[in-house]
mmCIF file of C-alpha atoms in Angstrom:
data_model
loop_
_atom_site.group_PDB
_atom_site.id
_atom_site.type_symbol
_atom_site.label_atom_id
_atom_site.label_comp_id
_atom_site.label_asym_id
_atom_site.label_seq_id
_atom_site.Cartn_x
_atom_site.Cartn_y
_atom_site.Cartn_z
ATOM 1 C CA ASP O 551 -1.109 -1.580 11.623
ATOM 2 C CA ALA O 552 -1.648 -2.169 7.789
ATOM 3 C CA ASP O 553 -2.707 0.713 5.950
ATOM 4 C CA VAL O 554 -4.851 -1.260 3.313
ATOM 5 C CA THR O 555 -6.930 -3.998 4.653
ATOM 6 C CA GLN O 556 -9.326 -6.769 3.881
ATOM 7 C CA THR O 557 -11.843 -8.939 5.393
ATOM 8 C CA PRO O 558 -12.069 -12.014 4.774
ATOM 9 C CA ARG O 559 -8.491 -13.340 4.414
ATOM 10 C CA ASN O 560 -10.149 -16.097 3.460
ATOM 11 C CA ARG O 561 -13.450 -17.254 1.886
ATOM 12 C CA ILE O 562 -14.859 -20.761 1.075
ATOM 13 C CA THR O 563 -18.547 -20.324 -0.455
ATOM 14 C CA LYS O 564 -21.017 -22.749 -2.693
ATOM 15 C CA THR O 565 -22.575 -21.479 -6.229
ATOM 16 C CA GLY O 566 -25.588 -19.406 -5.687
ATOM 17 C CA LYS O 567 -24.700 -17.036 -2.976
ATOM 18 C CA ARG O 568 -24.041 -13.744 -2.511
ATOM 19 C CA ILE O 569 -21.006 -12.635 -0.676
ATOM 20 C CA MET O 570 -19.280 -9.116 0.043
ATOM 21 C CA LEU O 571 -15.184 -8.811 0.279
ATOM 22 C CA GLU O 572 -14.256 -5.384 2.390
ATOM 23 C CA CYS O 573 -11.567 -3.127 1.482
ATOM 24 C CA SER O 574 -10.464 -0.662 4.104
ATOM 25 C CA GLN O 575 -7.430 2.443 4.277
ATOM 26 C CA THR O 576 -5.347 4.483 6.697
ATOM 27 C CA LYS O 577 -3.610 6.014 3.673
ATOM 28 C CA GLY O 578 -5.781 9.122 2.757
ATOM 29 C CA HIS O 579 -6.425 7.773 -0.681
ATOM 30 C CA ASP O 580 -8.987 8.439 -3.384
ATOM 31 C CA ARG O 581 -8.723 6.259 -5.632
ATOM 32 C CA MET O 582 -9.253 2.385 -4.632
ATOM 33 C CA TYR O 583 -9.262 -0.436 -6.951
ATOM 34 C CA TRP O 584 -10.787 -3.833 -7.377
ATOM 35 C CA TYR O 585 -8.895 -6.484 -8.962
ATOM 36 C CA ARG O 586 -8.553 -10.629 -9.190
ATOM 37 C CA GLN O 587 -5.582 -12.730 -9.697
ATOM 38 C CA ASP O 588 -6.230 -15.540 -11.648
ATOM 39 C CA PRO O 589 -2.599 -18.328 -11.977
ATOM 40 C CA GLY O 590 -1.109 -17.688 -15.729
ATOM 41 C CA LEU O 591 -3.248 -14.140 -16.510
ATOM 42 C CA GLY O 592 -1.683 -11.395 -13.742
ATOM 43 C CA LEU O 593 -3.841 -9.242 -12.157
ATOM 44 C CA ARG O 594 -7.425 -8.149 -14.128
ATOM 45 C CA LEU O 595 -9.553 -4.688 -12.820
ATOM 46 C CA ILE O 596 -12.982 -5.492 -11.745
ATOM 47 C CA TYR O 597 -14.187 -2.315 -10.837
ATOM 48 C CA TYR O 598 -12.495 1.055 -9.918
ATOM 49 C CA SER O 599 -13.417 4.560 -8.098
ATOM 50 C CA PHE O 600 -11.815 7.670 -8.059
ATOM 51 C CA ASP O 601 -13.266 9.654 -4.905
ATOM 52 C CA VAL O 602 -17.152 9.132 -2.963
ATOM 53 C CA LYS O 603 -19.643 10.089 -6.041
ATOM 54 C CA ASP O 604 -17.289 7.787 -8.779
ATOM 55 C CA ILE O 605 -17.557 4.245 -9.736
ATOM 56 C CA ASN O 606 -16.319 2.376 -12.326
ATOM 57 C CA LYS O 607 -16.462 -0.692 -14.047
ATOM 58 C CA GLY O 608 -13.055 -2.449 -15.079
ATOM 59 C CA GLU O 609 -12.319 -4.321 -17.916
ATOM 60 C CA ILE O 610 -13.832 -7.438 -16.749
ATOM 61 C CA SER O 611 -17.094 -6.226 -13.813
ATOM 62 C CA ASP O 612 -19.774 -8.511 -15.138
ATOM 63 C CA GLY O 613 -21.126 -10.703 -12.118
ATOM 64 C CA TYR O 614 -19.531 -8.076 -9.787
ATOM 65 C CA SER O 615 -21.178 -5.270 -8.034
ATOM 66 C CA VAL O 616 -19.407 -2.286 -5.589
ATOM 67 C CA SER O 617 -19.995 0.170 -3.158
ATOM 68 C CA ARG O 618 -17.832 2.552 -1.856
ATOM 69 C CA GLN O 619 -18.896 3.901 1.191
ATOM 70 C CA ALA O 620 -16.690 6.110 2.567
ATOM 71 C CA GLN O 621 -13.538 8.139 1.330
ATOM 72 C CA ALA O 622 -11.611 5.158 3.350
ATOM 73 C CA LYS O 623 -13.995 1.425 2.509
ATOM 74 C CA PHE O 624 -15.021 -0.353 -0.738
ATOM 75 C CA SER O 625 -17.094 -3.124 -0.830
ATOM 76 C CA LEU O 626 -17.272 -5.314 -4.134
ATOM 77 C CA SER O 627 -19.767 -8.170 -3.956
ATOM 78 C CA LEU O 628 -20.626 -11.337 -6.092
ATOM 79 C CA GLU O 629 -24.336 -11.060 -6.235
ATOM 80 C CA SER O 630 -23.952 -15.218 -6.937
ATOM 81 C CA ALA O 631 -21.034 -16.919 -6.805
ATOM 82 C CA ILE O 632 -20.114 -19.095 -9.526
ATOM 83 C CA PRO O 633 -17.395 -21.981 -9.404
ATOM 84 C CA ASN O 634 -15.725 -19.256 -11.626
ATOM 85 C CA GLN O 635 -15.131 -16.575 -9.828
ATOM 86 C CA THR O 636 -13.023 -18.663 -7.405
ATOM 87 C CA ALA O 637 -9.669 -16.645 -7.506
ATOM 88 C CA LEU O 638 -7.598 -14.516 -5.189
ATOM 89 C CA TYR O 639 -9.138 -10.638 -5.026
ATOM 90 C CA PHE O 640 -6.982 -7.528 -4.061
ATOM 91 C CA CYS O 641 -8.137 -3.761 -2.978
ATOM 92 C CA ALA O 642 -5.601 -1.265 -3.780
ATOM 93 C CA THR O 643 -5.408 2.337 -3.971
ATOM 94 C CA SER O 644 -3.482 5.674 -5.016
ATOM 95 C CA PRO O 645 -3.335 9.300 -4.434
ATOM 96 C CA TRP O 646 -4.290 11.633 -6.481
ATOM 97 C CA GLY O 647 -0.853 13.218 -6.740
ATOM 98 C CA SER O 648 0.718 9.826 -8.052
ATOM 99 C CA VAL O 649 -2.596 8.025 -9.733
ATOM 100 C CA ASP O 650 0.456 5.508 -11.096
ATOM 101 C CA GLU O 651 1.313 4.548 -7.847
ATOM 102 C CA GLN O 652 -0.558 1.621 -6.145
ATOM 103 C CA TYR O 653 -0.987 -0.059 -2.714
ATOM 104 C CA PHE O 654 -2.153 -3.227 -2.369
ATOM 105 C CA GLY O 655 -4.108 -5.206 -0.517
ATOM 106 C CA PRO O 656 -3.003 -8.815 1.245
ATOM 107 C CA GLY O 657 -6.175 -10.287 -1.153
ATOM 108 C CA THR O 658 -8.093 -12.450 -0.319
ATOM 109 C CA ARG O 659 -8.630 -15.839 -1.863
ATOM 110 C CA LEU O 660 -11.842 -17.003 -2.937
ATOM 111 C CA THR O 661 -12.996 -20.901 -3.455
ATOM 112 C CA VAL O 662 -16.579 -21.191 -4.786
ATOM 113 C CA THR O 663 -17.958 -24.811 -5.180
ATOM 114 C CA GLY Y 900 -5.407 -1.970 -26.422
ATOM 115 C CA ASN Y 901 -2.666 -2.007 -24.445
ATOM 116 C CA SER Y 902 -1.350 -4.545 -23.203
ATOM 117 C CA VAL Y 903 1.284 -6.306 -21.538
ATOM 118 C CA THR Y 904 3.958 -9.557 -22.513
ATOM 119 C CA GLN Y 905 6.559 -10.375 -20.096
ATOM 120 C CA MET Y 906 7.843 -14.233 -19.769
ATOM 121 C CA GLU Y 907 6.529 -17.578 -18.675
ATOM 122 C CA GLY Y 908 8.273 -18.987 -15.592
ATOM 123 C CA PRO Y 909 8.889 -20.392 -13.273
ATOM 124 C CA VAL Y 910 12.673 -19.065 -13.356
ATOM 125 C CA THR Y 911 15.129 -20.826 -11.204
ATOM 126 C CA LEU Y 912 18.218 -19.620 -9.862
ATOM 127 C CA SER Y 913 20.706 -20.297 -8.098
ATOM 128 C CA GLU Y 914 22.078 -17.489 -4.837
ATOM 129 C CA GLU Y 915 24.268 -14.426 -6.365
ATOM 130 C CA ALA Y 916 22.990 -15.333 -9.714
ATOM 131 C CA PHE Y 917 21.709 -12.027 -12.475
ATOM 132 C CA LEU Y 918 18.264 -12.552 -13.339
ATOM 133 C CA THR Y 919 16.813 -10.652 -16.597
ATOM 134 C CA ILE Y 920 13.111 -10.802 -16.796
ATOM 135 C CA ASN Y 921 11.832 -9.538 -19.840
ATOM 136 C CA CYS Y 922 9.102 -7.173 -20.608
ATOM 137 C CA THR Y 923 8.026 -5.591 -23.719
ATOM 138 C CA TYR Y 924 4.310 -3.761 -23.745
ATOM 139 C CA THR Y 925 2.269 -1.889 -26.987
ATOM 140 C CA ALA Y 926 0.415 0.862 -26.112
ATOM 141 C CA THR Y 927 -1.106 3.729 -27.553
ATOM 142 C CA GLY Y 928 -0.307 6.978 -26.090
ATOM 143 C CA TYR Y 929 1.764 7.837 -23.323
ATOM 144 C CA PRO Y 930 2.447 4.879 -20.826
ATOM 145 C CA SER Y 931 4.841 4.590 -17.212
ATOM 146 C CA LEU Y 932 5.746 1.836 -17.396
ATOM 147 C CA PHE Y 933 6.160 -0.490 -13.724
ATOM 148 C CA TRP Y 934 7.540 -3.099 -11.669
ATOM 149 C CA TYR Y 935 5.370 -4.248 -8.824
ATOM 150 C CA VAL Y 936 6.878 -7.872 -7.106
ATOM 151 C CA GLN Y 937 4.632 -9.465 -4.397
ATOM 152 C CA TYR Y 938 6.492 -12.037 -2.036
ATOM 153 C CA PRO Y 939 3.980 -15.392 -0.763
ATOM 154 C CA GLY Y 940 1.135 -14.731 0.549
ATOM 155 C CA GLU Y 941 1.358 -11.055 0.018
ATOM 156 C CA GLY Y 942 -0.244 -7.942 -1.814
ATOM 157 C CA LEU Y 943 1.543 -6.193 -5.027
ATOM 158 C CA GLN Y 944 4.263 -3.862 -4.099
ATOM 159 C CA LEU Y 945 6.149 -1.764 -6.355
ATOM 160 C CA LEU Y 946 9.321 -2.000 -7.039
ATOM 161 C CA LEU Y 947 10.526 0.532 -9.638
ATOM 162 C CA LYS Y 948 9.029 2.520 -12.205
ATOM 163 C CA ALA Y 949 10.225 4.568 -15.059
ATOM 164 C CA THR Y 950 7.912 7.741 -16.894
ATOM 165 C CA LYS Y 951 9.310 8.081 -20.293
ATOM 166 C CA ALA Y 952 11.612 6.968 -22.735
ATOM 167 C CA ASP Y 953 15.419 6.031 -21.377
ATOM 168 C CA ASP Y 954 14.361 6.552 -17.532
ATOM 169 C CA LYS Y 955 16.186 3.720 -15.673
ATOM 170 C CA GLY Y 956 14.368 2.962 -12.186
ATOM 171 C CA SER Y 957 16.347 1.348 -9.539
ATOM 172 C CA ASN Y 958 15.387 -0.055 -6.215
ATOM 173 C CA LYS Y 959 16.939 -2.818 -3.808
ATOM 174 C CA GLY Y 960 19.225 -3.885 -6.248
ATOM 175 C CA PHE Y 961 16.970 -4.653 -9.212
ATOM 176 C CA GLU Y 962 17.096 -1.896 -12.744
ATOM 177 C CA ALA Y 963 14.764 -1.728 -15.656
ATOM 178 C CA THR Y 964 15.407 1.262 -18.452
ATOM 179 C CA TYR Y 965 12.330 2.359 -20.153
ATOM 180 C CA ARG Y 966 13.253 1.101 -23.643
ATOM 181 C CA LYS Y 967 10.498 2.943 -26.382
ATOM 182 C CA GLU Y 968 12.058 1.728 -29.728
ATOM 183 C CA THR Y 969 12.082 -1.913 -28.712
ATOM 184 C CA THR Y 970 8.792 -0.941 -26.050
ATOM 185 C CA SER Y 971 10.704 -3.127 -23.696
ATOM 186 C CA PHE Y 972 11.201 -2.737 -20.030
ATOM 187 C CA HIS Y 973 13.065 -5.507 -18.586
ATOM 188 C CA LEU Y 974 13.840 -6.135 -15.270
ATOM 189 C CA GLU Y 975 17.540 -6.736 -13.855
ATOM 190 C CA LYS Y 976 19.426 -7.674 -11.383
ATOM 191 C CA GLY Y 977 23.023 -8.573 -10.479
ATOM 192 C CA SER Y 978 22.704 -11.522 -7.588
ATOM 193 C CA VAL Y 979 20.137 -12.461 -6.639
ATOM 194 C CA GLN Y 980 19.299 -13.721 -2.708
ATOM 195 C CA VAL Y 981 16.695 -16.388 -1.703
ATOM 196 C CA SER Y 982 14.619 -13.472 0.298
ATOM 197 C CA ASP Y 983 13.685 -12.291 -3.898
ATOM 198 C CA SER Y 984 11.641 -15.482 -4.270
ATOM 199 C CA ALA Y 985 8.223 -13.721 -5.209
ATOM 200 C CA VAL Y 986 6.624 -13.111 -8.133
ATOM 201 C CA TYR Y 987 7.497 -10.101 -10.718
ATOM 202 C CA PHE Y 988 4.511 -8.405 -12.854
ATOM 203 C CA CYS Y 989 5.346 -5.831 -15.311
ATOM 204 C CA ALA Y 990 2.960 -2.914 -16.230
ATOM 205 C CA LEU Y 991 1.575 0.256 -17.795
ATOM 206 C CA SER Y 992 -0.416 3.213 -17.428
ATOM 207 C CA ASP Y 993 -1.201 4.877 -20.596
ATOM 208 C CA ARG Y 994 -2.077 8.936 -20.085
ATOM 209 C CA ALA Y 995 -3.073 9.690 -23.424
ATOM 210 C CA THR Y 996 -5.746 7.485 -22.980
ATOM 211 C CA ASP Y 997 -8.669 6.299 -20.914
ATOM 212 C CA SER Y 998 -5.915 3.534 -19.035
ATOM 213 C CA TRP Y 999 -4.997 7.046 -17.040
ATOM 214 C CA GLY Y 1000 -4.471 5.675 -13.256
ATOM 215 C CA LYS Y 1001 -5.715 1.530 -14.200
ATOM 216 C CA LEU Y 1002 -2.761 -0.459 -14.493
ATOM 217 C CA GLN Y 1003 -2.269 -3.485 -17.181
ATOM 218 C CA PHE Y 1004 -0.738 -6.225 -16.151
ATOM 219 C CA GLY Y 1005 1.598 -9.113 -18.365
ATOM 220 C CA ALA Y 1006 1.090 -11.977 -16.448
ATOM 221 C CA GLY Y 1007 4.108 -12.166 -13.751
ATOM 222 C CA THR Y 1008 7.025 -14.480 -13.317
ATOM 223 C CA GLN Y 1009 7.852 -16.753 -10.222
ATOM 224 C CA VAL Y 1010 11.649 -15.892 -9.910
ATOM 225 C CA VAL Y 1011 12.867 -19.037 -7.396
ATOM 226 C CA VAL Y 1012 16.553 -18.305 -5.926
ATOM 227 C CA THR Y 1013 17.841 -21.630 -4.316
ATOM 228 C CA PRO Y 1014 20.530 -21.159 -1.636
#
């Protein structure tokens, strides 16, 4: 089984809808991250969490919110989706002792029409 | 602020050719440098890393040397295979700033290796 899983893998939604992307990990890592990937822009950090009680905004947090339900679960929500949020979204984790090395999930492809 | 610049792709090569992907960075502190690889339809995987100047990271035939004097971390492989076709991302994490534990990525370089 994959160490970092994301659900759903693909989603098409309409403008204005609320949507949640979920991430679960079995690696036992404290730190979790949400990124979005756009062609030509690389990956940009949306939110990150260094432990269950710690949530921090990243580079592009506007229009997004997160919830860290447990050490193993970190969800990303789009409260009112808009077309420019169409992107590939990745969850990642890293261990406390080696914070630079991140382990990525397979990604969620989100399309907002 | 910190930033990573890497060469644009796609880079198209024949099998067994030499691959170089250029990466330069700007950082205010003491960055660690990384190369991540993304195979089609998958998430990113750490390929190699270097944590201080003159360190050489290596893995799966790929190498990159941390050059502080030129602020570069170029990725090289002497003989590529079709299975090396992927998108390669250069990234940094800066220990001396609040960027610690967060990765700053370049835009990615797509590599296509043909038989």
